[in-house]
PDB file of C-alpha atoms in Angstrom:
ATOM      1  CA  UNK H   1     115.059 104.085  91.371  1.00 76.00           C
ATOM      2  CA  UNK H   2     115.593 105.837  94.498  1.00 80.00           C
ATOM      3  CA  UNK H   3     112.005 105.603  95.317  1.00 83.00           C
ATOM      4  CA  UNK H   4     111.010 102.431  94.413  1.00 83.00           C
ATOM      5  CA  UNK H   5     114.098 101.172  96.850  1.00 87.00           C
ATOM      6  CA  UNK H   6     112.067 103.027  99.375  1.00 90.00           C
ATOM      7  CA  UNK H   7     109.038 101.856  98.519  1.00 88.00           C
ATOM      8  CA  UNK H   8     110.266  97.923  98.109  1.00 88.00           C
ATOM      9  CA  UNK H   9     112.472  98.618 101.698  1.00 91.00           C
ATOM     10  CA  UNK H  10     110.032 100.302 103.977  1.00 91.00           C
ATOM     11  CA  UNK H  11     107.780  97.378 103.053  1.00 88.00           C
ATOM     12  CA  UNK H  12     109.403  94.904 104.252  1.00 89.00           C
ATOM     13  CA  UNK H  13     111.616  96.678 107.255  1.00 92.00           C
ATOM     14  CA  UNK H  14     108.829  98.961 108.756  1.00 93.00           C
ATOM     15  CA  UNK H  15     111.531 101.575 107.994  1.00 95.00           C
ATOM     16  CA  UNK H  16     111.407 104.442 105.920  1.00 95.00           C
ATOM     17  CA  UNK H  17     114.416 105.569 103.468  1.00 95.00           C
ATOM     18  CA  UNK H  18     114.620 108.943 102.034  1.00 92.00           C
ATOM     19  CA  UNK H  19     117.437 109.491  99.069  1.00 89.00           C
ATOM     20  CA  UNK H  20     120.028 110.512 100.869  1.00 91.00           C
ATOM     21  CA  UNK H  21     120.035 107.331 103.135  1.00 93.00           C
ATOM     22  CA  UNK H  22     119.627 105.609 100.550  1.00 91.00           C
ATOM     23  CA  UNK H  23     122.463 106.594  99.188  1.00 89.00           C
ATOM     24  CA  UNK H  24     124.770 106.251 102.741  1.00 91.00           C
ATOM     25  CA  UNK H  25     123.639 103.050 102.749  1.00 93.00           C
ATOM     26  CA  UNK H  26     124.398 101.713  99.060  1.00 90.00           C
ATOM     27  CA  UNK H  27     128.052 103.528  99.405  1.00 89.00           C
ATOM     28  CA  UNK H  28     128.910 101.796 102.704  1.00 88.00           C
ATOM     29  CA  UNK H  29     128.583  98.369 100.597  1.00 82.00           C
ATOM     30  CA  UNK H  30     131.733  99.772  98.003  1.00 76.00           C
ATOM     31  CA  UNK H  31     130.021  98.417  95.332  1.00 73.00           C
ATOM     32  CA  UNK H  32     131.522  99.112  92.001  1.00 76.00           C
ATOM     33  CA  UNK H  33     128.105  98.052  90.107  1.00 77.00           C
ATOM     34  CA  UNK H  34     126.669 100.577  92.786  1.00 81.00           C
ATOM     35  CA  UNK H  35     128.605 103.207  92.226  1.00 78.00           C
ATOM     36  CA  UNK H  36     127.494 104.072  88.305  1.00 76.00           C
ATOM     37  CA  UNK H  37     123.927 104.768  89.972  1.00 74.00           C
ATOM     38  CA  UNK H  38     124.835 106.062  92.886  1.00 77.00           C
ATOM     39  CA  UNK H  39     125.671 109.442  90.467  1.00 73.00           C
ATOM     40  CA  UNK H  40     122.176 109.814  89.346  1.00 71.00           C
ATOM     41  CA  UNK H  41     119.757 112.293  90.787  1.00 69.00           C
ATOM     42  CA  UNK H  42     116.139 110.961  90.940  1.00 63.00           C
ATOM     43  CA  UNK H  43     114.204 112.724  88.100  1.00 64.00           C
ATOM     44  CA  UNK H  44     117.313 111.093  85.918  1.00 63.00           C
ATOM     45  CA  UNK H  45     115.950 107.928  83.276  1.00 68.00           C
ATOM     46  CA  UNK H  46     117.453 105.090  84.384  1.00 69.00           C
ATOM     47  CA  UNK H  47     117.462 101.160  82.884  1.00 76.00           C
ATOM     48  CA  UNK H  48     118.923  99.130  85.529  1.00 76.00           C
ATOM     49  CA  UNK H  49     119.862  95.812  85.271  1.00 76.00           C
ATOM     50  CA  UNK H  50     117.029  93.524  87.315  1.00 81.00           C
ATOM     51  CA  UNK H  51     120.473  91.411  89.420  1.00 84.00           C
ATOM     52  CA  UNK H  52     121.471  94.394  90.385  1.00 84.00           C
ATOM     53  CA  UNK H  53     118.502  95.408  91.372  1.00 87.00           C
ATOM     54  CA  UNK H  54     117.936  92.613  93.232  1.00 89.00           C
ATOM     55  CA  UNK H  55     121.487  93.373  95.256  1.00 89.00           C
ATOM     56  CA  UNK H  56     120.436  96.767  95.945  1.00 90.00           C
ATOM     57  CA  UNK H  57     117.310  96.101  97.730  1.00 92.00           C
ATOM     58  CA  UNK H  58     119.284  92.905  99.233  1.00 93.00           C
ATOM     59  CA  UNK H  59     122.426  95.331 100.635  1.00 93.00           C
ATOM     60  CA  UNK H  60     119.824  97.428 101.966  1.00 94.00           C
ATOM     61  CA  UNK H  61     117.488  95.255 103.398  1.00 95.00           C
ATOM     62  CA  UNK H  62     120.627  93.993 105.341  1.00 94.00           C
ATOM     63  CA  UNK H  63     122.006  96.792 106.226  1.00 95.00           C
ATOM     64  CA  UNK H  64     118.437  98.670 108.232  1.00 95.00           C
ATOM     65  CA  UNK H  65     118.410  94.958 109.916  1.00 94.00           C
ATOM     66  CA  UNK H  66     115.983  93.018 108.325  1.00 93.00           C
ATOM     67  CA  UNK H  67     118.613  90.591 106.637  1.00 93.00           C
ATOM     68  CA  UNK H  68     121.224  88.319 108.581  1.00 93.00           C
ATOM     69  CA  UNK H  69     123.635  87.903 105.585  1.00 90.00           C
ATOM     70  CA  UNK H  70     124.727  89.924 103.038  1.00 90.00           C
ATOM     71  CA  UNK H  71     124.936  87.704  99.991  1.00 89.00           C
ATOM     72  CA  UNK H  72     122.577  84.959 100.681  1.00 89.00           C
ATOM     73  CA  UNK H  73     122.122  81.494  99.068  1.00 86.00           C
ATOM     74  CA  UNK H  74     119.759  80.319  96.685  1.00 85.00           C
ATOM     75  CA  UNK H  75     117.495  77.593  98.485  1.00 85.00           C
ATOM     76  CA  UNK H  76     119.970  74.514  99.096  1.00 87.00           C
ATOM     77  CA  UNK H  77     123.005  76.139  98.374  1.00 88.00           C
ATOM     78  CA  UNK H  78     124.183  76.345 102.175  1.00 89.00           C
ATOM     79  CA  UNK H  79     122.805  72.833 102.323  1.00 91.00           C
ATOM     80  CA  UNK H  80     125.054  71.790  99.803  1.00 89.00           C
ATOM     81  CA  UNK H  81     127.942  73.021 100.850  1.00 90.00           C
ATOM     82  CA  UNK H  82     127.398  71.239 104.334  1.00 90.00           C
ATOM     83  CA  UNK H  83     126.792  67.914 102.815  1.00 91.00           C
ATOM     84  CA  UNK H  84     129.012  67.390  99.487  1.00 91.00           C
ATOM     85  CA  UNK H  85     131.205  65.008 100.788  1.00 93.00           C
ATOM     86  CA  UNK H  86     128.228  62.810 102.664  1.00 93.00           C
ATOM     87  CA  UNK H  87     126.306  61.267  99.725  1.00 94.00           C
ATOM     88  CA  UNK H  88     123.451  60.244 102.505  1.00 94.00           C
ATOM     89  CA  UNK H  89     123.046  63.627 103.736  1.00 93.00           C
ATOM     90  CA  UNK H  90     122.824  64.966 100.044  1.00 93.00           C
ATOM     91  CA  UNK H  91     119.857  62.688  99.338  1.00 94.00           C
ATOM     92  CA  UNK H  92     118.402  63.523 102.593  1.00 95.00           C
ATOM     93  CA  UNK H  93     118.516  67.384 101.412  1.00 94.00           C
ATOM     94  CA  UNK H  94     116.846  65.936  97.670  1.00 94.00           C
ATOM     95  CA  UNK H  95     114.384  64.136  99.113  1.00 95.00           C
ATOM     96  CA  UNK H  96     112.807  66.809 101.778  1.00 94.00           C
ATOM     97  CA  UNK H  97     113.288  69.841  99.375  1.00 93.00           C
ATOM     98  CA  UNK H  98     110.743  67.678  96.922  1.00 94.00           C
ATOM     99  CA  UNK H  99     108.898  67.557  99.470  1.00 92.00           C
ATOM    100  CA  UNK H 100     108.967  71.040 100.053  1.00 92.00           C
ATOM    101  CA  UNK H 101     107.987  72.043  96.478  1.00 91.00           C
ATOM    102  CA  UNK H 102     105.008  69.296  96.743  1.00 91.00           C
ATOM    103  CA  UNK H 103     104.173  71.210 100.334  1.00 89.00           C
ATOM    104  CA  UNK H 104     103.903  73.834  99.107  1.00 86.00           C
ATOM    105  CA  UNK H 105     101.688  73.348  95.760  1.00 85.00           C
ATOM    106  CA  UNK H 106      99.140  71.748  97.963  1.00 84.00           C
ATOM    107  CA  UNK H 107      99.185  74.373 100.823  1.00 77.00           C
ATOM    108  CA  UNK H 108      98.973  77.410  98.151  1.00 73.00           C
ATOM    109  CA  UNK H 109      95.728  75.232  96.938  1.00 72.00           C
ATOM    110  CA  UNK H 110      93.728  74.336  99.611  1.00 66.00           C
ATOM    111  CA  UNK H 111      94.211  77.721 101.315  1.00 56.00           C
ATOM    112  CA  UNK H 112      93.594  79.944  98.769  1.00 56.00           C
ATOM    113  CA  UNK H 113      96.379  82.131  99.686  1.00 51.00           C
ATOM    114  CA  UNK H 114      97.651  84.195  97.481  1.00 51.00           C
ATOM    115  CA  UNK H 115     100.445  87.568  96.671  1.00 51.00           C
ATOM    116  CA  UNK H 116     101.171  88.767  99.647  1.00 53.00           C
ATOM    117  CA  UNK H 117      99.667  86.195 102.134  1.00 62.00           C
ATOM    118  CA  UNK H 118     101.049  84.610 105.181  1.00 71.00           C
ATOM    119  CA  UNK H 119     101.688  80.486 105.100  1.00 78.00           C
ATOM    120  CA  UNK H 120     102.198  78.619 108.235  1.00 84.00           C
ATOM    121  CA  UNK H 121     104.680  76.292 107.721  1.00 90.00           C
ATOM    122  CA  UNK H 122     104.248  74.290 110.949  1.00 92.00           C
ATOM    123  CA  UNK H 123     103.177  71.599 109.796  1.00 91.00           C
ATOM    124  CA  UNK H 124     106.223  71.130 107.561  1.00 93.00           C
ATOM    125  CA  UNK H 125     108.397  71.030 109.627  1.00 95.00           C
ATOM    126  CA  UNK H 126     106.810  68.907 111.961  1.00 95.00           C
ATOM    127  CA  UNK H 127     105.993  66.198 110.024  1.00 93.00           C
ATOM    128  CA  UNK H 128     110.405  66.216 108.745  1.00 95.00           C
ATOM    129  CA  UNK H 129     111.247  65.953 112.715  1.00 95.00           C
ATOM    130  CA  UNK H 130     108.656  63.076 113.027  1.00 95.00           C
ATOM    131  CA  UNK H 131     109.778  61.523 109.389  1.00 94.00           C
ATOM    132  CA  UNK H 132     113.867  62.579 109.089  1.00 94.00           C
ATOM    133  CA  UNK H 133     114.757  63.041 112.956  1.00 95.00           C
ATOM    134  CA  UNK H 134     116.354  66.470 113.455  1.00 95.00           C
ATOM    135  CA  UNK H 135     118.899  66.616 110.877  1.00 95.00           C
ATOM    136  CA  UNK H 136     115.784  66.116 108.795  1.00 94.00           C
ATOM    137  CA  UNK H 137     114.374  68.995 110.542  1.00 96.00           C
ATOM    138  CA  UNK H 138     117.278  71.441 110.636  1.00 94.00           C
ATOM    139  CA  UNK H 139     117.166  70.238 106.851  1.00 94.00           C
ATOM    140  CA  UNK H 140     113.639  71.381 106.270  1.00 94.00           C
ATOM    141  CA  UNK H 141     114.401  74.790 108.211  1.00 93.00           C
ATOM    142  CA  UNK H 142     117.218  75.859 106.680  1.00 92.00           C
ATOM    143  CA  UNK H 143     115.313  75.470 102.950  1.00 93.00           C
ATOM    144  CA  UNK H 144     111.977  77.480 104.518  1.00 92.00           C
ATOM    145  CA  UNK H 145     114.471  80.172 105.511  1.00 90.00           C
ATOM    146  CA  UNK H 146     116.438  80.348 102.734  1.00 90.00           C
ATOM    147  CA  UNK H 147     113.001  80.467 100.539  1.00 88.00           C
ATOM    148  CA  UNK H 148     111.731  83.593 103.121  1.00 86.00           C
ATOM    149  CA  UNK H 149     115.094  85.047 101.870  1.00 89.00           C
ATOM    150  CA  UNK H 150     114.585  84.503  98.561  1.00 88.00           C
ATOM    151  CA  UNK H 151     111.226  86.177  98.557  1.00 83.00           C
ATOM    152  CA  UNK H 152     111.995  88.671 100.590  1.00 85.00           C
ATOM    153  CA  UNK H 153     114.821  89.801  98.007  1.00 86.00           C
ATOM    154  CA  UNK H 154     112.369  89.112  94.777  1.00 81.00           C
ATOM    155  CA  UNK H 155     110.443  92.034  96.276  1.00 64.00           C
ATOM    156  CA  UNK H 156     109.489  92.949  93.381  1.00 57.00           C
ATOM    157  CA  UNK H 157     107.151  89.316  92.021  1.00 56.00           C
ATOM    158  CA  UNK H 158     106.672  87.948  95.611  1.00 57.00           C
ATOM    159  CA  UNK H 159     105.200  90.916  97.576  1.00 55.00           C
ATOM    160  CA  UNK H 160     105.410  89.856 101.987  1.00 58.00           C
ATOM    161  CA  UNK H 161     103.638  90.899 103.715  1.00 60.00           C
ATOM    162  CA  UNK H 162     104.493  93.916 106.588  1.00 69.00           C
ATOM    163  CA  UNK H 163     105.054  92.779 109.918  1.00 79.00           C
ATOM    164  CA  UNK H 164     104.616  96.680 110.890  1.00 87.00           C
ATOM    165  CA  UNK H 165     101.267  98.309 111.434  1.00 89.00           C
ATOM    166  CA  UNK H 166     103.397 101.611 110.304  1.00 91.00           C
ATOM    167  CA  UNK H 167     107.035 102.949 108.761  1.00 93.00           C
ATOM    168  CA  UNK H 168     108.941 105.191 110.849  1.00 95.00           C
ATOM    169  CA  UNK H 169     111.819 107.247 109.338  1.00 96.00           C
ATOM    170  CA  UNK H 170     115.091 106.855 109.101  1.00 97.00           C
ATOM    171  CA  UNK H 171     115.882 109.950 109.969  1.00 96.00           C
ATOM    172  CA  UNK H 172     113.825 110.386 113.194  1.00 97.00           C
ATOM    173  CA  UNK H 173     116.411 108.466 114.869  1.00 97.00           C
ATOM    174  CA  UNK H 174     118.684 111.107 114.312  1.00 97.00           C
ATOM    175  CA  UNK H 175     116.421 114.432 114.700  1.00 96.00           C
ATOM    176  CA  UNK H 176     113.501 113.484 116.964  1.00 95.00           C
ATOM    177  CA  UNK H 177     112.812 114.097 120.841  1.00 95.00           C
ATOM    178  CA  UNK H 178     110.098 111.626 120.925  1.00 94.00           C
ATOM    179  CA  UNK H 179     109.493 107.999 122.035  1.00 95.00           C
ATOM    180  CA  UNK H 180     106.391 107.059 121.293  1.00 94.00           C
ATOM    181  CA  UNK H 181     106.389 103.831 118.794  1.00 94.00           C
ATOM    182  CA  UNK H 182     104.033 101.057 118.207  1.00 94.00           C
ATOM    183  CA  UNK H 183     107.068  98.144 118.852  1.00 95.00           C
ATOM    184  CA  UNK H 184     108.779  99.592 122.402  1.00 96.00           C
ATOM    185  CA  UNK H 185     108.355 101.028 125.401  1.00 96.00           C
ATOM    186  CA  UNK H 186     111.279 104.029 124.843  1.00 97.00           C
ATOM    187  CA  UNK H 187     112.711 103.125 121.679  1.00 98.00           C
ATOM    188  CA  UNK H 188     111.409 101.394 118.252  1.00 97.00           C
ATOM    189  CA  UNK H 189     113.055  97.679 117.543  1.00 97.00           C
ATOM    190  CA  UNK H 190     113.366  98.773 113.954  1.00 97.00           C
ATOM    191  CA  UNK H 191     115.950 101.437 115.491  1.00 98.00           C
ATOM    192  CA  UNK H 192     117.440  98.799 117.669  1.00 98.00           C
ATOM    193  CA  UNK H 193     117.908  96.641 114.240  1.00 97.00           C
ATOM    194  CA  UNK H 194     119.391  99.519 112.504  1.00 97.00           C
ATOM    195  CA  UNK H 195     121.887 100.276 115.154  1.00 98.00           C
ATOM    196  CA  UNK H 196     122.985  96.870 115.200  1.00 97.00           C
ATOM    197  CA  UNK H 197     124.210  97.428 111.997  1.00 95.00           C
ATOM    198  CA  UNK H 198     125.304 100.301 111.536  1.00 96.00           C
ATOM    199  CA  UNK H 199     126.407 100.916 115.153  1.00 97.00           C
ATOM    200  CA  UNK H 200     128.640 104.038 114.429  1.00 96.00           C
ATOM    201  CA  UNK H 201     125.387 105.867 113.395  1.00 97.00           C
ATOM    202  CA  UNK H 202     125.214 106.142 117.733  1.00 97.00           C
ATOM    203  CA  UNK H 203     126.767 109.092 117.481  1.00 96.00           C
ATOM    204  CA  UNK H 204     124.350 111.034 115.394  1.00 96.00           C
ATOM    205  CA  UNK H 205     121.422 109.787 116.616  1.00 97.00           C
ATOM    206  CA  UNK H 206     119.464 112.680 118.853  1.00 97.00           C
ATOM    207  CA  UNK H 207     119.708 112.869 122.864  1.00 96.00           C
ATOM    208  CA  UNK H 208     116.068 112.182 123.743  1.00 96.00           C
ATOM    209  CA  UNK H 209     116.639 108.849 121.566  1.00 97.00           C
ATOM    210  CA  UNK H 210     119.729 107.588 123.023  1.00 98.00           C
ATOM    211  CA  UNK H 211     117.802 108.314 126.498  1.00 97.00           C
ATOM    212  CA  UNK H 212     114.950 106.397 124.802  1.00 97.00           C
ATOM    213  CA  UNK H 213     117.249 103.300 124.291  1.00 98.00           C
ATOM    214  CA  UNK H 214     118.694 103.286 128.182  1.00 98.00           C
ATOM    215  CA  UNK H 215     115.376 103.625 129.566  1.00 97.00           C
ATOM    216  CA  UNK H 216     114.069 100.432 126.427  1.00 98.00           C
ATOM    217  CA  UNK H 217     117.546  98.204 127.549  1.00 98.00           C
ATOM    218  CA  UNK H 218     116.502  98.656 131.351  1.00 97.00           C
ATOM    219  CA  UNK H 219     113.124  98.064 130.763  1.00 96.00           C
ATOM    220  CA  UNK H 220     113.371  95.332 128.795  1.00 97.00           C
ATOM    221  CA  UNK H 221     115.370  93.976 131.862  1.00 96.00           C
ATOM    222  CA  UNK H 222     112.303  93.923 134.153  1.00 95.00           C
ATOM    223  CA  UNK H 223     112.406  96.731 135.882  1.00 95.00           C
ATOM    224  CA  UNK H 224     109.786  99.683 136.357  1.00 95.00           C
ATOM    225  CA  UNK H 225     111.860 102.652 134.169  1.00 95.00           C
ATOM    226  CA  UNK H 226     110.306 106.331 134.865  1.00 94.00           C
ATOM    227  CA  UNK H 227     112.448 109.034 132.047  1.00 94.00           C
ATOM    228  CA  UNK H 228     113.006 111.940 133.059  1.00 92.00           C
ATOM    229  CA  UNK H 229     111.443 115.199 130.649  1.00 87.00           C
ATOM    230  CA  UNK H 230     113.628 115.352 128.376  1.00 79.00           C
ATOM    231  CA  UNK H 231     114.712 119.583 128.993  1.00 81.00           C
ATOM    232  CA  UNK H 232     115.578 120.292 132.788  1.00 74.00           C
ATOM    233  CA  UNK H 233     115.432 117.480 134.286  1.00 65.00           C
ATOM    234  CA  UNK H 234     118.522 117.735 136.782  1.00 72.00           C
ATOM    235  CA  UNK H 235     120.860 115.644 135.102  1.00 75.00           C
ATOM    236  CA  UNK H 236     118.619 112.839 135.890  1.00 90.00           C
ATOM    237  CA  UNK H 237     117.577 111.010 132.537  1.00 94.00           C
ATOM    238  CA  UNK H 238     116.218 107.735 133.517  1.00 95.00           C
ATOM    239  CA  UNK H 239     114.725 106.433 137.068  1.00 95.00           C
ATOM    240  CA  UNK H 240     114.920 102.543 137.444  1.00 95.00           C
ATOM    241  CA  UNK H 241     113.438 100.834 140.318  1.00 95.00           C
ATOM    242  CA  UNK H 242     113.625  96.649 140.519  1.00 92.00           C
ATOM    243  CA  UNK H 243     110.319  95.008 139.447  1.00 87.00           C
ATOM    244  CA  UNK H 244     107.520  95.924 137.150  1.00 77.00           C
ATOM    245  CA  UNK H 245     105.587  98.339 139.444  1.00 76.00           C
ATOM    246  CA  UNK H 246     106.039 102.071 139.901  1.00 71.00           C
ATOM    247  CA  UNK H 247     107.539 102.730 143.670  1.00 73.00           C
ATOM    248  CA  UNK H 248     107.107 105.810 146.282  1.00 84.00           C
ATOM    249  CA  UNK H 249     110.642 104.502 147.593  1.00 90.00           C
ATOM    250  CA  UNK H 250     114.016 106.183 145.793  1.00 92.00           C
ATOM    251  CA  UNK H 251     114.781 104.819 142.950  1.00 93.00           C
ATOM    252  CA  UNK H 252     117.914 101.526 143.120  1.00 95.00           C
ATOM    253  CA  UNK H 253     119.247 103.678 140.394  1.00 96.00           C
ATOM    254  CA  UNK H 254     119.857 107.440 139.146  1.00 96.00           C
ATOM    255  CA  UNK H 255     120.773 107.296 135.492  1.00 97.00           C
ATOM    256  CA  UNK H 256     122.501 110.400 133.233  1.00 96.00           C
ATOM    257  CA  UNK H 257     123.428 109.512 129.451  1.00 96.00           C
ATOM    258  CA  UNK H 258     125.911 111.717 127.859  1.00 96.00           C
ATOM    259  CA  UNK H 259     126.042 110.769 124.234  1.00 96.00           C
ATOM    260  CA  UNK H 260     129.166 112.666 123.042  1.00 95.00           C
ATOM    261  CA  UNK H 261     132.296 111.293 121.891  1.00 94.00           C
ATOM    262  CA  UNK H 262     134.656 112.704 124.311  1.00 96.00           C
ATOM    263  CA  UNK H 263     135.630 111.211 127.816  1.00 96.00           C
ATOM    264  CA  UNK H 264     132.944 111.913 130.675  1.00 95.00           C
ATOM    265  CA  UNK H 265     134.957 114.294 132.549  1.00 95.00           C
ATOM    266  CA  UNK H 266     135.108 114.106 136.548  1.00 94.00           C
ATOM    267  CA  UNK H 267     132.828 117.000 137.089  1.00 95.00           C
ATOM    268  CA  UNK H 268     129.736 115.011 135.778  1.00 95.00           C
ATOM    269  CA  UNK H 269     130.670 112.110 138.214  1.00 95.00           C
ATOM    270  CA  UNK H 270     130.376 114.967 140.629  1.00 95.00           C
ATOM    271  CA  UNK H 271     127.835 116.236 139.878  1.00 95.00           C
ATOM    272  CA  UNK H 272     125.800 112.589 139.243  1.00 96.00           C
ATOM    273  CA  UNK H 273     126.616 112.085 142.823  1.00 96.00           C
ATOM    274  CA  UNK H 274     124.890 114.888 144.069  1.00 95.00           C
ATOM    275  CA  UNK H 275     122.022 114.128 142.676  1.00 95.00           C
ATOM    276  CA  UNK H 276     122.504 110.212 144.260  1.00 95.00           C
ATOM    277  CA  UNK H 277     122.682 112.076 147.520  1.00 95.00           C
ATOM    278  CA  UNK H 278     119.624 113.780 146.910  1.00 93.00           C
ATOM    279  CA  UNK H 279     117.290 111.078 145.417  1.00 92.00           C
ATOM    280  CA  UNK H 280     118.600 109.218 148.101  1.00 94.00           C
ATOM    281  CA  UNK H 281     118.911 106.491 144.777  1.00 94.00           C
ATOM    282  CA  UNK H 282     121.128 103.745 145.801  1.00 95.00           C
ATOM    283  CA  UNK H 283     123.251 104.465 142.997  1.00 97.00           C
ATOM    284  CA  UNK H 284     123.933 106.519 139.657  1.00 96.00           C
ATOM    285  CA  UNK H 285     125.139 105.180 136.394  1.00 97.00           C
ATOM    286  CA  UNK H 286     126.607 106.894 133.368  1.00 97.00           C
ATOM    287  CA  UNK H 287     125.608 105.560 130.218  1.00 98.00           C
ATOM    288  CA  UNK H 288     128.053 107.063 127.571  1.00 97.00           C
ATOM    289  CA  UNK H 289     129.120 106.410 123.718  1.00 97.00           C
ATOM    290  CA  UNK H 290     132.527 107.585 124.929  1.00 97.00           C
ATOM    291  CA  UNK H 291     133.802 106.257 128.314  1.00 96.00           C
ATOM    292  CA  UNK H 292     135.008 107.404 132.198  1.00 96.00           C
ATOM    293  CA  UNK H 293     137.761 109.899 131.691  1.00 95.00           C
ATOM    294  CA  UNK H 294     140.974 108.310 133.834  1.00 94.00           C
ATOM    295  CA  UNK H 295     140.563 111.031 136.452  1.00 95.00           C
ATOM    296  CA  UNK H 296     136.573 110.558 136.828  1.00 95.00           C
ATOM    297  CA  UNK H 297     137.106 106.706 137.396  1.00 94.00           C
ATOM    298  CA  UNK H 298     139.894 107.560 140.603  1.00 95.00           C
ATOM    299  CA  UNK H 299     137.103 110.023 142.025  1.00 94.00           C
ATOM    300  CA  UNK H 300     134.923 106.895 142.044  1.00 95.00           C
ATOM    301  CA  UNK H 301     137.129 104.963 143.209  1.00 95.00           C
ATOM    302  CA  UNK H 302     139.281 107.469 145.923  1.00 94.00           C
ATOM    303  CA  UNK H 303     135.963 108.896 147.611  1.00 95.00           C
ATOM    304  CA  UNK H 304     133.828 105.195 147.304  1.00 95.00           C
ATOM    305  CA  UNK H 305     131.400 107.339 145.021  1.00 95.00           C
ATOM    306  CA  UNK H 306     128.109 104.550 144.254  1.00 96.00           C
ATOM    307  CA  UNK H 307     128.422 105.271 140.330  1.00 96.00           C
ATOM    308  CA  UNK H 308     128.941 103.368 137.582  1.00 96.00           C
ATOM    309  CA  UNK H 309     129.546 103.274 133.865  1.00 96.00           C
ATOM    310  CA  UNK H 310     127.918 102.301 130.345  1.00 97.00           C
ATOM    311  CA  UNK H 311     130.651 102.651 127.882  1.00 97.00           C
ATOM    312  CA  UNK H 312     129.939 102.536 124.316  1.00 97.00           C
ATOM    313  CA  UNK H 313     130.645  98.340 124.415  1.00 97.00           C
ATOM    314  CA  UNK H 314     128.315  97.841 127.277  1.00 98.00           C
ATOM    315  CA  UNK H 315     126.273 100.154 124.789  1.00 98.00           C
ATOM    316  CA  UNK H 316     126.715  98.161 121.940  1.00 98.00           C
ATOM    317  CA  UNK H 317     126.344  95.409 123.854  1.00 98.00           C
ATOM    318  CA  UNK H 318     122.706  95.648 124.514  1.00 98.00           C
ATOM    319  CA  UNK H 319     121.828  97.078 120.894  1.00 98.00           C
ATOM    320  CA  UNK H 320     122.545  93.511 120.354  1.00 97.00           C
ATOM    321  CA  UNK H 321     121.168  91.640 122.674  1.00 97.00           C
ATOM    322  CA  UNK H 322     118.066  93.846 122.399  1.00 97.00           C
ATOM    323  CA  UNK H 323     117.888  93.211 118.143  1.00 96.00           C
ATOM    324  CA  UNK H 324     115.152  90.805 116.757  1.00 93.00           C
ATOM    325  CA  UNK H 325     116.712  88.614 114.653  1.00 91.00           C
ATOM    326  CA  UNK H 326     116.687  88.933 110.514  1.00 89.00           C
ATOM    327  CA  UNK H 327     115.350  86.870 108.003  1.00 87.00           C
ATOM    328  CA  UNK H 328     117.663  83.273 107.606  1.00 84.00           C
ATOM    329  CA  UNK H 329     121.229  82.750 108.860  1.00 80.00           C
ATOM    330  CA  UNK H 330     123.883  84.599 110.160  1.00 77.00           C
ATOM    331  CA  UNK H 331     126.943  83.959 108.653  1.00 68.00           C
TER     332      UNK H 331
END
């Protein structure tokens, strides 16, 4: 069972989960139906209800950031609830649903698309916009999005085309110091999407990955970013310059990253200030999964240190800004 779930979720999300990952993510759901299966070993024979299996797939795809919602209605479900008191709108939903079915039948016949191929629905959406206006377009978009989610969940019958050229192990987020990735400059997009849904795991990610996350954020903000060597970096983890091109001038910001549970002490602040002076940087920044201790903040104010703070909530906001929206609509 776990092997099958790993294959399905990996092909959909590009994120490879081992048995321990699967158990941990499913356990977070606190679904009594899952408890029976979570107690089994990988080599145990198990007969699992197809509805429960699909719910596990849905749960896992949501947990890794692939889906926007945990519980997704069938196509038209949201539309019915939204327009249940509007007879005219419900009639439009029925009309567009019929048009969508016809479009899909014709498109599949004409293009020869088979299982696992992408289908461009743009012509259908534009046709609905022209024929039925903005409301028609929104209805059509909802139907398309809902169908995409349904096909994603019912993966045993409707395999999708992977958006990813490779799969990355979730465990590498916690144990690897590597920053190489095809989907990002310093930090993989799939890890960003995972952390958006499971931000509490920020405390467990590898210290070097936390530096990479920081560098990724500034790079996406349009800065030129230089990562430190990781080890023996003299306390400077990231250097940042304005603009995209590297510069021989002193950095605008030097950054020290602290992935830790305790508050950052004033000793760290003083050390970073010394590095600001040494590198002739304009300012320093401490990025942490915690926060600055009161004494650390006081010393910045009293001594006018040009040291900023990106605390836990700020890092959460960074992740939120960088994440890639999943399939379906958020609740």
